[in-house]
Tab-separated table of N, CA and C in Angstrom:
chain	number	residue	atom	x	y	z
A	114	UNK	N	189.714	183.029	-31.726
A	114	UNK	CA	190.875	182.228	-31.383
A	114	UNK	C	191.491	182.689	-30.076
A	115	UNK	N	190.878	183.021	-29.196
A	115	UNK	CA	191.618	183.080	-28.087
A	115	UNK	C	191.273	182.419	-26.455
A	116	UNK	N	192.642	182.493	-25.639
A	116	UNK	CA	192.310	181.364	-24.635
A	116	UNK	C	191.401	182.325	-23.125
A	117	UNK	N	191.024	181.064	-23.004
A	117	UNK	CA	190.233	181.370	-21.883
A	117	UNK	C	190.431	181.032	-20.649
A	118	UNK	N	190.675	181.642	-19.553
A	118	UNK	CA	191.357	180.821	-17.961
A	118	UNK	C	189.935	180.726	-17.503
A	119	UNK	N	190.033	179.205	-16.865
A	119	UNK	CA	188.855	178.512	-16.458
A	119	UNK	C	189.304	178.011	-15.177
A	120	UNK	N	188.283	178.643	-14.442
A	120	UNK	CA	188.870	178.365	-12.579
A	120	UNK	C	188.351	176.847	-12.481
A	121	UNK	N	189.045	176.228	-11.373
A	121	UNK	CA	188.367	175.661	-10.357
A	121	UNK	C	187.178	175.096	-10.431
A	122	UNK	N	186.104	174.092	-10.725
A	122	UNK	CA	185.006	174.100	-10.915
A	122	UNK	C	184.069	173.251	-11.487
A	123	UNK	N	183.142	173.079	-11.717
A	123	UNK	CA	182.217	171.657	-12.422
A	123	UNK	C	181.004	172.781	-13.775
A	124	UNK	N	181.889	172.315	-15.006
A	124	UNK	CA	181.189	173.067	-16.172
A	124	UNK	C	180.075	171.986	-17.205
A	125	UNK	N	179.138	172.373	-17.438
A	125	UNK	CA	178.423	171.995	-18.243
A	125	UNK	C	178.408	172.738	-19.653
A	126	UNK	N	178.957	171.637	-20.585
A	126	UNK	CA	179.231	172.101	-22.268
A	126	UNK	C	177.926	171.983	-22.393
A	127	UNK	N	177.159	173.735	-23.584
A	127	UNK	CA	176.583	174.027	-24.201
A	127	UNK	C	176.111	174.994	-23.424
A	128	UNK	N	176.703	175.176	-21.998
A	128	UNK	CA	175.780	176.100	-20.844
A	128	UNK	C	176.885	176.811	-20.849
A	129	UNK	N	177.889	176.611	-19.900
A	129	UNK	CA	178.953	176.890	-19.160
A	129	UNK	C	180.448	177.488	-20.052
A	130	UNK	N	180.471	175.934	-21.068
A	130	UNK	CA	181.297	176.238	-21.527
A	130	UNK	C	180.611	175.736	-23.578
A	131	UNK	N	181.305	176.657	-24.299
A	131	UNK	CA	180.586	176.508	-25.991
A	131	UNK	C	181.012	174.817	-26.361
A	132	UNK	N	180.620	174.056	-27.238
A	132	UNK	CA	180.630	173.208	-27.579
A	132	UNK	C	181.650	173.552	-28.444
A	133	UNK	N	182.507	172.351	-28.889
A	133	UNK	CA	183.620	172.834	-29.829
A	133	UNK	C	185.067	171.576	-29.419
A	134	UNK	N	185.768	171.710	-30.066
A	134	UNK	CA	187.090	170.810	-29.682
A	134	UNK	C	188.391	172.160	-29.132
A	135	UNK	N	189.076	171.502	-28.240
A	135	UNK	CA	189.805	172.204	-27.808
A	135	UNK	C	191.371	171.710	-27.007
A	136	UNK	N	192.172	172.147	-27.085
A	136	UNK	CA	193.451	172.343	-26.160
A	136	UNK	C	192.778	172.918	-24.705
A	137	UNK	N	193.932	171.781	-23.948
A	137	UNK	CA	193.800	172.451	-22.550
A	137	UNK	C	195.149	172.434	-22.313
A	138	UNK	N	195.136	173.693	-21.305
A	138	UNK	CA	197.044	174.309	-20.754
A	138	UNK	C	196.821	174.766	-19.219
A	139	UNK	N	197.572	173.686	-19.187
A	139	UNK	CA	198.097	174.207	-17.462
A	139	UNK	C	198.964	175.212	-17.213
A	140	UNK	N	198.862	176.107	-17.056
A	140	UNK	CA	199.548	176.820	-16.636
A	140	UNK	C	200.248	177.209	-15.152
A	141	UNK	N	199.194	177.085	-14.222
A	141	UNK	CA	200.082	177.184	-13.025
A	141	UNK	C	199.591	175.711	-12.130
A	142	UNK	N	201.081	175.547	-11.870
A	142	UNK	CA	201.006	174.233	-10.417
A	142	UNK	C	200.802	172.858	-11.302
A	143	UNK	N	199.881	172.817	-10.872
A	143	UNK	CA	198.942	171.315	-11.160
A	143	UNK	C	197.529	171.265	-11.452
A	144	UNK	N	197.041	170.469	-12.208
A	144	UNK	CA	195.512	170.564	-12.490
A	144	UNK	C	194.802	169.105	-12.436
A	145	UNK	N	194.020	168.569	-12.228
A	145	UNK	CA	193.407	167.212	-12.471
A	145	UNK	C	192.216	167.635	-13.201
A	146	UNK	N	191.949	166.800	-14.369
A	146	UNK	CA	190.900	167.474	-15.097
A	146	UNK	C	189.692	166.193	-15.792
A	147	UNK	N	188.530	166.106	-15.472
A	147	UNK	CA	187.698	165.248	-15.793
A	147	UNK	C	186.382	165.489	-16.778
A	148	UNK	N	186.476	164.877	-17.757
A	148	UNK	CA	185.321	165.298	-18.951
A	148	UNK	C	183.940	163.883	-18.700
A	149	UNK	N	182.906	164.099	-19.186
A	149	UNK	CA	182.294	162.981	-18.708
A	149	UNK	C	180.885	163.260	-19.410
A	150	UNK	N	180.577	162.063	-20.181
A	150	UNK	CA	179.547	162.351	-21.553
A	150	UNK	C	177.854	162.648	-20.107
A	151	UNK	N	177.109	162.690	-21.112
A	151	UNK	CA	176.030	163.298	-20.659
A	151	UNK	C	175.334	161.747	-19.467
A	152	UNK	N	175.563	160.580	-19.919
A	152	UNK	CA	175.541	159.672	-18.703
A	152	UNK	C	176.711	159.407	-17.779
A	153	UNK	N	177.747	160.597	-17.556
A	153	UNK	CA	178.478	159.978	-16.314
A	153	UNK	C	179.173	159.536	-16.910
A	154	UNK	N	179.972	159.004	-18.389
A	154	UNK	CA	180.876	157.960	-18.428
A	154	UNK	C	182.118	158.911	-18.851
A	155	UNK	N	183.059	158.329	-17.974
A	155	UNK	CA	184.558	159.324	-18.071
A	155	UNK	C	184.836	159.393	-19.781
A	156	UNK	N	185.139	160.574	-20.387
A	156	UNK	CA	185.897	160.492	-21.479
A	156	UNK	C	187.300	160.765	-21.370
A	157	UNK	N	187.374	161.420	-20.314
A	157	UNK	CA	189.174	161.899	-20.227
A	157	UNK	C	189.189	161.784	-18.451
A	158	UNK	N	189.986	161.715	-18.199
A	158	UNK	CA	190.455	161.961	-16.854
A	158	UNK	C	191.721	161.985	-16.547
A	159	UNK	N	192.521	162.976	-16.400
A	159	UNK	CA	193.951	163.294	-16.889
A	159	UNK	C	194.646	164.532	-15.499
A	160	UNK	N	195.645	163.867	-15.280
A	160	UNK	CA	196.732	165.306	-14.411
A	160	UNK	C	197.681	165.603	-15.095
A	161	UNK	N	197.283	166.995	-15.294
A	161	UNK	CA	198.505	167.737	-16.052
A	161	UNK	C	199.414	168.902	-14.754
A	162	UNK	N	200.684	169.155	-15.255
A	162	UNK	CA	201.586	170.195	-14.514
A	162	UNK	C	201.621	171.345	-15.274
A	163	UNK	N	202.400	172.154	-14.682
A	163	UNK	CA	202.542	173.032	-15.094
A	163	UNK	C	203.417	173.322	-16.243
A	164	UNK	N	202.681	173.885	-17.588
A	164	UNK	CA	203.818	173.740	-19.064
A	164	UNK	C	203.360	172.656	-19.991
A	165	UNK	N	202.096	171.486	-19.024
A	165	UNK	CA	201.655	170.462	-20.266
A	165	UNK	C	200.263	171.276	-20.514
A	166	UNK	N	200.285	170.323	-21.957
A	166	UNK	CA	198.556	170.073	-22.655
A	166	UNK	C	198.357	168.724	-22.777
A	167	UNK	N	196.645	169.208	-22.728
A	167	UNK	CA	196.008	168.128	-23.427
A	167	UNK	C	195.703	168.563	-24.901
A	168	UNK	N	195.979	167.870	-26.043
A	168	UNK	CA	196.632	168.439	-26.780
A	168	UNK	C	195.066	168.785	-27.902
A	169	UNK	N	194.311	167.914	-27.457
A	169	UNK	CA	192.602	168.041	-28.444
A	169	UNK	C	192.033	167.034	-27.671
A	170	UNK	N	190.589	167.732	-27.446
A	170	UNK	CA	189.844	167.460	-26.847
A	170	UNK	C	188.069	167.666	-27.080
A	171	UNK	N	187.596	167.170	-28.018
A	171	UNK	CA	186.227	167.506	-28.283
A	171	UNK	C	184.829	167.156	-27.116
A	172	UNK	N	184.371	168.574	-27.064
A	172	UNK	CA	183.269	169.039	-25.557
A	172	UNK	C	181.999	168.862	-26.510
A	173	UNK	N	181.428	167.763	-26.047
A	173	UNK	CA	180.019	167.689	-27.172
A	173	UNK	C	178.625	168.329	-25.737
A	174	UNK	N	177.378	168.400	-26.702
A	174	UNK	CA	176.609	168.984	-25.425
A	174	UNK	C	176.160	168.309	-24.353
A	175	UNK	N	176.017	168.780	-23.488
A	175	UNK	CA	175.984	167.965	-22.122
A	175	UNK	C	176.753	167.266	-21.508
A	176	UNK	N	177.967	167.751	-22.136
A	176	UNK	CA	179.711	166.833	-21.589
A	176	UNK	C	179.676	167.563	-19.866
A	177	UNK	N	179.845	167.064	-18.763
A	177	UNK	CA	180.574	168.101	-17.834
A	177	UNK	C	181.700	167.807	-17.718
A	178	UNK	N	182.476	169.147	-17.357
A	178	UNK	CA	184.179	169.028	-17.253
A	178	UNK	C	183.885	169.689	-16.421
A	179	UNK	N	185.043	168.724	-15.423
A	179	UNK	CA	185.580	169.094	-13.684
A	179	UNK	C	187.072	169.545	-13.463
A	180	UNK	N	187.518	170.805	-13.446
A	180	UNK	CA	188.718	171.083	-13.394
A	180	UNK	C	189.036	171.087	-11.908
A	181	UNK	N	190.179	170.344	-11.333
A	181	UNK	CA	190.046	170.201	-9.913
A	181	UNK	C	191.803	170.892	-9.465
A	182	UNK	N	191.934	171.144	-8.551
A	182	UNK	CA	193.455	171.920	-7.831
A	182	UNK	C	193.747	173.005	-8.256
A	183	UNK	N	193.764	173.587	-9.742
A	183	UNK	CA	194.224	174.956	-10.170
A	183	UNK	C	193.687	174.976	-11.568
A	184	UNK	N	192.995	176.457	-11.597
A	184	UNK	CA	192.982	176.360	-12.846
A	184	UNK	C	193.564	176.649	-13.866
A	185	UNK	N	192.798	176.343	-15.294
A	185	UNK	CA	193.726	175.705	-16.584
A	185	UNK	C	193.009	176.684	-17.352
A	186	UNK	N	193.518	176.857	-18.658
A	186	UNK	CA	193.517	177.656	-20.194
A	186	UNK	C	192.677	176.736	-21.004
A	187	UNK	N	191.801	177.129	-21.560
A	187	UNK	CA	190.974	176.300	-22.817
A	187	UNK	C	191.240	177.397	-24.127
A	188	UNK	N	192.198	176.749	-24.712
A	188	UNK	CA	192.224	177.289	-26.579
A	188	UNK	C	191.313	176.893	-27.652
A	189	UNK	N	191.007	176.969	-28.499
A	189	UNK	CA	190.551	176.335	-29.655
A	189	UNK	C	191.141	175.368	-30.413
A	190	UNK	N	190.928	174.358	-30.329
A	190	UNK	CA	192.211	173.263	-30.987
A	190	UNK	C	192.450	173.706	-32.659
A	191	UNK	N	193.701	174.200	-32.760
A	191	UNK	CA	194.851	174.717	-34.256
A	191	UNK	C	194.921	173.168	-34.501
A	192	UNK	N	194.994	172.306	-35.021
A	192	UNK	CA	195.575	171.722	-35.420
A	192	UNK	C	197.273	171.027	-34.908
A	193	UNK	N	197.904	170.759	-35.815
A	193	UNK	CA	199.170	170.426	-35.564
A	193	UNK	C	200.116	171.182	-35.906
A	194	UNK	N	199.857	172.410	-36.000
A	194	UNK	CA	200.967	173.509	-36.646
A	194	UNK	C	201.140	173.801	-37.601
A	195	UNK	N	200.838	172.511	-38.985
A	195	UNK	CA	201.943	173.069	-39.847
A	195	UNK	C	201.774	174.313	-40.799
């Protein structure tokens, strides 16, 4: 259960990054962040600031995610708290 700071960069799930569902956290500045199934087709494409999430996010294999301006935190998606 713990987070991971992920620079800058173009990741390939099952290589790069583990397959799995997850939270993403911006932490500093700004981030633009792009997920995209194994043909190219956007699943997310989202700008977050600094202090948001994306709140769940499932990385299946051969997803690439493009974190672009600063990088962001990948958690393990908890659920909803209760």
């Amino acid at each position: 259960d713990k987070e991971v700071p992920v620079p800058v960069g173009i990741y390939v799930v099952g290589y790069d990054i583990p397959i799995g569902t997850y939270t993403i956290i911006c932490n500093k500045g700004s981030s633009y962040i792009r997920v995209a199934d194994m043909y190219n087709k956007t699943v997310l494409s989202e700008a977050v600031s600094k202090g948001e999430r994306i709140g769940k996010i499932d990385l299946k294999y051969g997803y690439t995610v493009e974190i672009c301006t600063n990088p962001v935190v990948f958690a393990p998606y908890k659920g909803l708290g209760f």
